[in-house]
PDB file of C-alpha atoms in Angstrom:
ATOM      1  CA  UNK N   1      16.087  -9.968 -13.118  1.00 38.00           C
ATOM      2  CA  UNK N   2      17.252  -6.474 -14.667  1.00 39.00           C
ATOM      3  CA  UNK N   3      15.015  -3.919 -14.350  1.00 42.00           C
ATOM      4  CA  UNK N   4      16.246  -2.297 -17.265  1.00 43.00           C
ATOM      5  CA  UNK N   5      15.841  -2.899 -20.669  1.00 42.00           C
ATOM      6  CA  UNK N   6      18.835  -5.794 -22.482  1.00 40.00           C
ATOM      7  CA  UNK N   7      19.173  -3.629 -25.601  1.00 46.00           C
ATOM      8  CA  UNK N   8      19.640  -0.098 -25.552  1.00 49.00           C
ATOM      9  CA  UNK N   9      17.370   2.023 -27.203  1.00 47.00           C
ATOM     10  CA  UNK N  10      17.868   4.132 -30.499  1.00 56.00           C
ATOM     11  CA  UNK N  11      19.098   7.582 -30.189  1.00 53.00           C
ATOM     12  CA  UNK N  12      15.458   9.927 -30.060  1.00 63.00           C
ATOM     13  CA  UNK N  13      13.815   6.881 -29.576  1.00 89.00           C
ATOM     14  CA  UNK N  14       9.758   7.606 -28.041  1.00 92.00           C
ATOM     15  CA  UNK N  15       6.951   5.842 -26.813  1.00 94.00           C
ATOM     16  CA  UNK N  16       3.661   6.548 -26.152  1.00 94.00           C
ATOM     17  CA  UNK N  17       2.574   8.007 -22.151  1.00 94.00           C
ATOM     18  CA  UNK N  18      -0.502   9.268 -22.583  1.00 95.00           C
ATOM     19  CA  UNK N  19      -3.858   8.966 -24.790  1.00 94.00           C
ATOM     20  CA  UNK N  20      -5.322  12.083 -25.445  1.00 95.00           C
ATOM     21  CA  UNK N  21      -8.129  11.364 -22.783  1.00 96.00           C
ATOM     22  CA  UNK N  22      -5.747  11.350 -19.742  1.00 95.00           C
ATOM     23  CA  UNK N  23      -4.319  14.753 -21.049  1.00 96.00           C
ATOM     24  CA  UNK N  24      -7.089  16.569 -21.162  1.00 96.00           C
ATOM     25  CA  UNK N  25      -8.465  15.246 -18.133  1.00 96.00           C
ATOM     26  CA  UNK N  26      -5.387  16.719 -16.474  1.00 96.00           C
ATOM     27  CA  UNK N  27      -5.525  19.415 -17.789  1.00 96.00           C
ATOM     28  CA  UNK N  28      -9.236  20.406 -17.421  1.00 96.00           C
ATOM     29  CA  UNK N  29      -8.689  19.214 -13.606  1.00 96.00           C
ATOM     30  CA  UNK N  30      -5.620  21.544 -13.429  1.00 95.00           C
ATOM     31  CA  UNK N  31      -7.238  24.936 -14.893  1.00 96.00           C
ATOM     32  CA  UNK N  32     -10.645  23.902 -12.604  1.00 96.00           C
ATOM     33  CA  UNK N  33      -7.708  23.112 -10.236  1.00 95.00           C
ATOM     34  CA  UNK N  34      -6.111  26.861 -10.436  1.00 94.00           C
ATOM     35  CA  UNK N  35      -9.268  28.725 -10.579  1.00 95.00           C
ATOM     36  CA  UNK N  36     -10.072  27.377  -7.711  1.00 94.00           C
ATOM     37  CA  UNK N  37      -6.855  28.687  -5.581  1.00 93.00           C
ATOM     38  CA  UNK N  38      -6.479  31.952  -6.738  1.00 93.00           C
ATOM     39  CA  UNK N  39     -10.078  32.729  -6.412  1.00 93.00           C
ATOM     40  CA  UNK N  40      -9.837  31.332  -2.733  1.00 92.00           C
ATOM     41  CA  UNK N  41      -6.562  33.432  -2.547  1.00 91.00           C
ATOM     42  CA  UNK N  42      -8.627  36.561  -3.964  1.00 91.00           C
ATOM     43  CA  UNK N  43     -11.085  35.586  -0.257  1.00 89.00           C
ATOM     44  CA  UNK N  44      -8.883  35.113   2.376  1.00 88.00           C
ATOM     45  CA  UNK N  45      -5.899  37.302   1.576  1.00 87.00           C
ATOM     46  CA  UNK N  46      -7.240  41.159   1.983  1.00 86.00           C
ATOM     47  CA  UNK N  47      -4.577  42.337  -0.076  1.00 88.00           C
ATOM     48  CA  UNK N  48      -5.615  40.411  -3.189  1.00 87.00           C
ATOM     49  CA  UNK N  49      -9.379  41.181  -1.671  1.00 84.00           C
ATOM     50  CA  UNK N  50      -8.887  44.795  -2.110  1.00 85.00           C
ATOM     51  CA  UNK N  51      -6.935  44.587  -5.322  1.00 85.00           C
ATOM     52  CA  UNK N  52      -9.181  42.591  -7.170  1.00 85.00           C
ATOM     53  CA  UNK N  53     -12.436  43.778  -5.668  1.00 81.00           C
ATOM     54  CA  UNK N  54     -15.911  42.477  -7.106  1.00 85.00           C
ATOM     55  CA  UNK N  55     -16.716  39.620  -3.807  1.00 87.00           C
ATOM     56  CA  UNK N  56     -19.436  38.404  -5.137  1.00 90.00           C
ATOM     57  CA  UNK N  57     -18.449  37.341  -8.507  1.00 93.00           C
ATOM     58  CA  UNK N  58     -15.643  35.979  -7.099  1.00 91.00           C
ATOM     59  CA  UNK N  59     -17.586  33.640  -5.011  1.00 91.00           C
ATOM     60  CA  UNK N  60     -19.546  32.902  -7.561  1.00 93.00           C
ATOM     61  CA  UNK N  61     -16.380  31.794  -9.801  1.00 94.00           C
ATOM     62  CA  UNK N  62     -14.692  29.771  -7.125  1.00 94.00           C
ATOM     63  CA  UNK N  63     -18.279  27.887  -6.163  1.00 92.00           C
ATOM     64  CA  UNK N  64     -18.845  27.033  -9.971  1.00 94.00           C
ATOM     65  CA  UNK N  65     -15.167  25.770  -9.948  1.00 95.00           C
ATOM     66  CA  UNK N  66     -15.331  23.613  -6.648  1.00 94.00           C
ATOM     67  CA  UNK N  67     -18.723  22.267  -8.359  1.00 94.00           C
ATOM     68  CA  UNK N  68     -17.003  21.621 -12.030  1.00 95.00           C
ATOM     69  CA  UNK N  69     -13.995  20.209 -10.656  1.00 94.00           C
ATOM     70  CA  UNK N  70     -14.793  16.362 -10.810  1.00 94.00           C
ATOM     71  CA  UNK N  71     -16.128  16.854 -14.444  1.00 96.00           C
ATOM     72  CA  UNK N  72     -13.247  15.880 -15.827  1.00 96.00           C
ATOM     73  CA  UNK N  73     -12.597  12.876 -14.355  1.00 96.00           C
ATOM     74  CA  UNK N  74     -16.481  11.916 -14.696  1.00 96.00           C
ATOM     75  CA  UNK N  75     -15.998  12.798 -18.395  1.00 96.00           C
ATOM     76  CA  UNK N  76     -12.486  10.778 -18.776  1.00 96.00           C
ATOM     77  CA  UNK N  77     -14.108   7.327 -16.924  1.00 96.00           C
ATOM     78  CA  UNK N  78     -15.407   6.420 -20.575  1.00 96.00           C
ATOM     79  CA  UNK N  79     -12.185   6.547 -21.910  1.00 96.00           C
ATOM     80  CA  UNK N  80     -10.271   2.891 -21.914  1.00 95.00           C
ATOM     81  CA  UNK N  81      -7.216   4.520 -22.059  1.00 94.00           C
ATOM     82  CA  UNK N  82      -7.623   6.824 -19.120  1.00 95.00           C
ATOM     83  CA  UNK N  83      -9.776   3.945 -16.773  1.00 96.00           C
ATOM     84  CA  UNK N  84      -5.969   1.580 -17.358  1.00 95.00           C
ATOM     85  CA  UNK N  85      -4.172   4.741 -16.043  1.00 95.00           C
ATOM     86  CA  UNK N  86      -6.468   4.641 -12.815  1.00 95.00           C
ATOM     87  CA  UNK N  87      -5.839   0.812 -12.361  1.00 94.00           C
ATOM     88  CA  UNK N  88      -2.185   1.620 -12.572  1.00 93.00           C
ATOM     89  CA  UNK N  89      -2.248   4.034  -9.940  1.00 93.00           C
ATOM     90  CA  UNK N  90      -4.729   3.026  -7.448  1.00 92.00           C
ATOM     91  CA  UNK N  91      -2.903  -0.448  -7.299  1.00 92.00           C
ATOM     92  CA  UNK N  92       0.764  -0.898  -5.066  1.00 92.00           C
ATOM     93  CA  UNK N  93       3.167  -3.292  -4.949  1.00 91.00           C
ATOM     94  CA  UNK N  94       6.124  -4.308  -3.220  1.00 93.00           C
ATOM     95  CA  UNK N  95       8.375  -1.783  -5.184  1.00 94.00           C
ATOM     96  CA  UNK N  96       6.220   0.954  -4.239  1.00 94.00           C
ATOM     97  CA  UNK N  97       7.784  -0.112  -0.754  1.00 94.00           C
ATOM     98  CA  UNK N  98      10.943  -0.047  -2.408  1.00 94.00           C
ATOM     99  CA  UNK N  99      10.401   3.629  -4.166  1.00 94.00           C
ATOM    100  CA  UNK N 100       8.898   5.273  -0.823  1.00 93.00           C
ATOM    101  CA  UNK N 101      12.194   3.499   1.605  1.00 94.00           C
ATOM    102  CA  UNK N 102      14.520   5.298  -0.560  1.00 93.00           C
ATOM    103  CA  UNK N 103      12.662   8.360  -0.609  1.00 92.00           C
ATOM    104  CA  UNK N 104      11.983   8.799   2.904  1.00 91.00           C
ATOM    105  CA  UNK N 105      16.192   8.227   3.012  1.00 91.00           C
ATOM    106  CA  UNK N 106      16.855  10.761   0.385  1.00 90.00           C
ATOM    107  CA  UNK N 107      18.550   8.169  -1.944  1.00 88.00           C
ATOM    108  CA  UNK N 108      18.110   9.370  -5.592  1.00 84.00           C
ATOM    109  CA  UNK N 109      20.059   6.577  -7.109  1.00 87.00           C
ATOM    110  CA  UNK N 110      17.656   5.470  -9.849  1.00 82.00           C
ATOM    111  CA  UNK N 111      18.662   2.125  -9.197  1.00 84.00           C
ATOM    112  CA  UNK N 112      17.080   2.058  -5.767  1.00 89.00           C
ATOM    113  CA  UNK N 113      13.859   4.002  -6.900  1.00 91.00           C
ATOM    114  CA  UNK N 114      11.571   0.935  -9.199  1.00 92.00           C
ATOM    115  CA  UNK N 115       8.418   2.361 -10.628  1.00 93.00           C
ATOM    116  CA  UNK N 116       5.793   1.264 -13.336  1.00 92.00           C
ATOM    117  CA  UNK N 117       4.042   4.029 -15.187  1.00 95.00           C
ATOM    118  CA  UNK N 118       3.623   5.809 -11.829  1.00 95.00           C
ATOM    119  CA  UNK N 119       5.886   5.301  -8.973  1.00 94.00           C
ATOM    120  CA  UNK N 120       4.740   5.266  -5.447  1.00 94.00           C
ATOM    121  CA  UNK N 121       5.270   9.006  -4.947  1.00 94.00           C
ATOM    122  CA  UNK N 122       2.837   9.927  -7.760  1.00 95.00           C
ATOM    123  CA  UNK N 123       0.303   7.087  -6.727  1.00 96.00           C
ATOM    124  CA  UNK N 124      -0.358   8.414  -2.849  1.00 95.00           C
ATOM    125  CA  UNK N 125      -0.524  12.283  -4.327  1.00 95.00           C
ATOM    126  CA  UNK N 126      -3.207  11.095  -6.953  1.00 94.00           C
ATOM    127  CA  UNK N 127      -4.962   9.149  -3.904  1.00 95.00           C
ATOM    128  CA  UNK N 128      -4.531  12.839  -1.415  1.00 95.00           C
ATOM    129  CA  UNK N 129      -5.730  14.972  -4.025  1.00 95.00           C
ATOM    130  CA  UNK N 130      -8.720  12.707  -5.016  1.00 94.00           C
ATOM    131  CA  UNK N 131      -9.802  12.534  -1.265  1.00 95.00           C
ATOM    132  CA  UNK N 132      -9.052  16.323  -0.293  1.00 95.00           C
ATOM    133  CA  UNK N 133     -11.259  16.996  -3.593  1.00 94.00           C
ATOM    134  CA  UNK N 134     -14.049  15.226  -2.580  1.00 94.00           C
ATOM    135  CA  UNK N 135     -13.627  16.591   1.175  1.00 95.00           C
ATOM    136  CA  UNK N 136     -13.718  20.088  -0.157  1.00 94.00           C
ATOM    137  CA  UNK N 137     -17.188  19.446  -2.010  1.00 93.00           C
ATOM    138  CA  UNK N 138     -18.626  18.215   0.391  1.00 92.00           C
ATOM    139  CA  UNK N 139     -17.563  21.134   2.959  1.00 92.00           C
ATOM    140  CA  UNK N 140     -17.791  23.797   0.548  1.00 91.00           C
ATOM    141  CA  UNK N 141     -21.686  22.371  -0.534  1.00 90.00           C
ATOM    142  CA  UNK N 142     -22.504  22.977   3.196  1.00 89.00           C
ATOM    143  CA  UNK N 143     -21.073  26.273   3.286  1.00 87.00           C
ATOM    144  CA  UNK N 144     -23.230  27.181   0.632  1.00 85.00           C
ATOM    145  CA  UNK N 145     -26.373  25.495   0.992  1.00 83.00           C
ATOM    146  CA  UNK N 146     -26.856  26.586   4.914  1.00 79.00           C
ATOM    147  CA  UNK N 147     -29.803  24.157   5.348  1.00 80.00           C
ATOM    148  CA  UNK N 148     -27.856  21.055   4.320  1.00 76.00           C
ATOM    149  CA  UNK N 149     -26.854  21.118   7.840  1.00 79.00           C
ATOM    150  CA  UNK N 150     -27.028  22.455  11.413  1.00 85.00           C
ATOM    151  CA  UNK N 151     -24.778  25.345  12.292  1.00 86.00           C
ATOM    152  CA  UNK N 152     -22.371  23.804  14.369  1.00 88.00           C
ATOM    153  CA  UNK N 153     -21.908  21.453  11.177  1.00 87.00           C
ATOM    154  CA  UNK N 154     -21.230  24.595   9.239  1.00 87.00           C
ATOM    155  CA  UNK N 155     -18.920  25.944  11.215  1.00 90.00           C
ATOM    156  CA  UNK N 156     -17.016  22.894  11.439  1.00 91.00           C
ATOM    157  CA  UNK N 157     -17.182  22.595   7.901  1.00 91.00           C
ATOM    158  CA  UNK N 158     -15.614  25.966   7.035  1.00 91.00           C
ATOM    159  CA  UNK N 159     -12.999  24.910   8.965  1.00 94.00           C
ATOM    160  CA  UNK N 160     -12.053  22.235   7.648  1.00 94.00           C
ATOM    161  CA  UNK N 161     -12.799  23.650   4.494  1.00 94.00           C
ATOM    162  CA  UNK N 162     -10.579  26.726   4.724  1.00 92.00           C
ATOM    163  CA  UNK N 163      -7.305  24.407   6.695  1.00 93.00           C
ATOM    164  CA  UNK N 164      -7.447  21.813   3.922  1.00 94.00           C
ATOM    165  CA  UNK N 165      -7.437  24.629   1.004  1.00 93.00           C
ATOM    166  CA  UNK N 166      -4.115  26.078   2.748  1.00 92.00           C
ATOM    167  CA  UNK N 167      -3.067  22.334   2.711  1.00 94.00           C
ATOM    168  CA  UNK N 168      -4.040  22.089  -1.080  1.00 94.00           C
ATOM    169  CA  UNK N 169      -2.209  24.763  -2.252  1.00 92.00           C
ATOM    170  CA  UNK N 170       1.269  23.467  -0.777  1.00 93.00           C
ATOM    171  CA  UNK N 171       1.034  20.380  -1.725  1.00 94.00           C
ATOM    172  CA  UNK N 172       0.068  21.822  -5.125  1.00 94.00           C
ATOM    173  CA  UNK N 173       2.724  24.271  -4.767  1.00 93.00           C
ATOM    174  CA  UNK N 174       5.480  20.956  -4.439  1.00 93.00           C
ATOM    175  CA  UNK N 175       3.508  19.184  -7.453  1.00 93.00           C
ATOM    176  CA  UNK N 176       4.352  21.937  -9.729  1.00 93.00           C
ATOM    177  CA  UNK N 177       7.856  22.737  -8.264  1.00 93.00           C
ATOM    178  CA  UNK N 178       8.391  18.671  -9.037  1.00 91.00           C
ATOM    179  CA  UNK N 179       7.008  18.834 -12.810  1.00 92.00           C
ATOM    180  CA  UNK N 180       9.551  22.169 -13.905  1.00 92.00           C
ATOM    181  CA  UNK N 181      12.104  19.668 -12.810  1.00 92.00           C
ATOM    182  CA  UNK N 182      11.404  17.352 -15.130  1.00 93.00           C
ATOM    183  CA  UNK N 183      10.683  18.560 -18.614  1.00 94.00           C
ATOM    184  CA  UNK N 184      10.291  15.213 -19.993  1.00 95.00           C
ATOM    185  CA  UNK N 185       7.663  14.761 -18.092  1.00 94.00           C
ATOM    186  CA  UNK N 186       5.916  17.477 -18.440  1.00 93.00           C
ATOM    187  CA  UNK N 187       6.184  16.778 -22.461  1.00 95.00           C
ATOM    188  CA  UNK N 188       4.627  13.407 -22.052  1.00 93.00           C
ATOM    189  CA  UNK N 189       1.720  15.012 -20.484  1.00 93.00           C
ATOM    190  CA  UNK N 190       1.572  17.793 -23.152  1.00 94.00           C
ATOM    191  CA  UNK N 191       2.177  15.041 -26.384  1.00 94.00           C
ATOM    192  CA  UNK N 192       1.647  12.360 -24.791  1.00 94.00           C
ATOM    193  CA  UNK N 193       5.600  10.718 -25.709  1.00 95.00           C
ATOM    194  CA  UNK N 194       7.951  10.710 -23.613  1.00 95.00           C
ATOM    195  CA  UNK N 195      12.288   9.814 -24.867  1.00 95.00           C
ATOM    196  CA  UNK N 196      12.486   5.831 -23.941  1.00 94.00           C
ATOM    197  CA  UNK N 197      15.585   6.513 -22.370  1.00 93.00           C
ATOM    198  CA  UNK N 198      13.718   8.562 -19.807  1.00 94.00           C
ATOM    199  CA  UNK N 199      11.767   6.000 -19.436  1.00 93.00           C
ATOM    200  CA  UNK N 200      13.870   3.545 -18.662  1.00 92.00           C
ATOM    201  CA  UNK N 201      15.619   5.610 -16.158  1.00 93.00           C
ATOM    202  CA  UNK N 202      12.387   6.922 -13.964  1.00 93.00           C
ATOM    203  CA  UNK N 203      10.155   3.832 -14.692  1.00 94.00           C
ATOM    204  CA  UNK N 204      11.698   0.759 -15.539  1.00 93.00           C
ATOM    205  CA  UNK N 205       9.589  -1.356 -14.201  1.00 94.00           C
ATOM    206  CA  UNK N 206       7.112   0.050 -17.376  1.00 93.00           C
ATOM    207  CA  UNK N 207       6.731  -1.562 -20.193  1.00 88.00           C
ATOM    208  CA  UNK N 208       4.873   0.576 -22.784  1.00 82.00           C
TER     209      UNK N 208
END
């Protein structure tokens, strides 16, 4: 069976990506996201530290942050649209197999790479960054409420906490260097369209 599809599409041709729900939830997560890692880069790098000055507010900002950042995606479970998108990537299948083989071979034939909406790649970093999230609440929470635990809990905690930030921020760092090589998809996630030729070509296993 062809993975592509048997007529080609009109020249400009666009289909819809994204509801406005699953935008904004990206981007509110992103911006909670990026507050979050320069204000931790503003604590731990005394460069930035003596630059920027003010500690305490600081702290203050990145707690709120850490706090705020699973708003979003609270907020976004009572959209439809945005609840399908989570189905789509919290569930694999045997061309996810396919995607991550020729991946881990560095073969960027199209042909070899099947995807739905979300291929394989983007379906383990939503899964990482959902768990490292959740990882760093709970670690930064008993950083700063000190009688949530014992201290040798708290020291474990900040490391953790500290180790998976570093973690965060270059895997973050690859994330963004992925999306400026792709405009196209970057436009579907600011209009929510994306060209159906593109479409075809990165996910052809969609069908929008």
């Amino acid at each position: 069976m062809s993975l592509r599809a048997e007529t080609p599409a009109p020249p400009g041709a666009r289909v819809r990506r994204f509801g406005r729900a699953p935008r904004w939830v990206h981007r509110g997560t992103a911006a909670l996201m990026g507050v979050c890692v320069a204000t931790a880069a503003v604590l731990y790098i005394p460069q930035l530290a003596i630059l920027v000055g003010r500690r305490e507010l600081v702290v203050r900002i990145h707690e709120c942050a850490g706090l705020a950042l699973p708003v979003p995606v609270l907020l976004g479970l009572a959209s439809r649209a945005f609840r399908a998108d989570l189905r789509f990537l919290n569930r694999f299948g045997p061309h996810d197999r396919v995607w991550l083989r020729a991946a881990l071979r560095r073969d960027k034939r199209h042909s070899s790479r099947p995807a739905g909406k979300f291929n394989a790649g983007q379906k383990i970093y939503a899964a990482w960054i959902a768990g490292a999230t959740l990882v760093m609440l709970g670690t930064g929470l008993m950083m700063w409420f000190t009688h949530l635990a014992p201290l040798v809990w708290r020291t474990s905690a900040t490391f953790v906490h500290d180790w998976l930030a570093l973690t965060i921020g270059v895997v973050l760092a690859g994330h963004i260097g992925m999306a400026l090589g792709d405009p196209e998809a970057r436009r579907g996630l600011r209009t929510g369209t994306v060209s159906r030729q593109w479409a075809e070509r990165e996910h052809p296993l969609w069908r929008p």
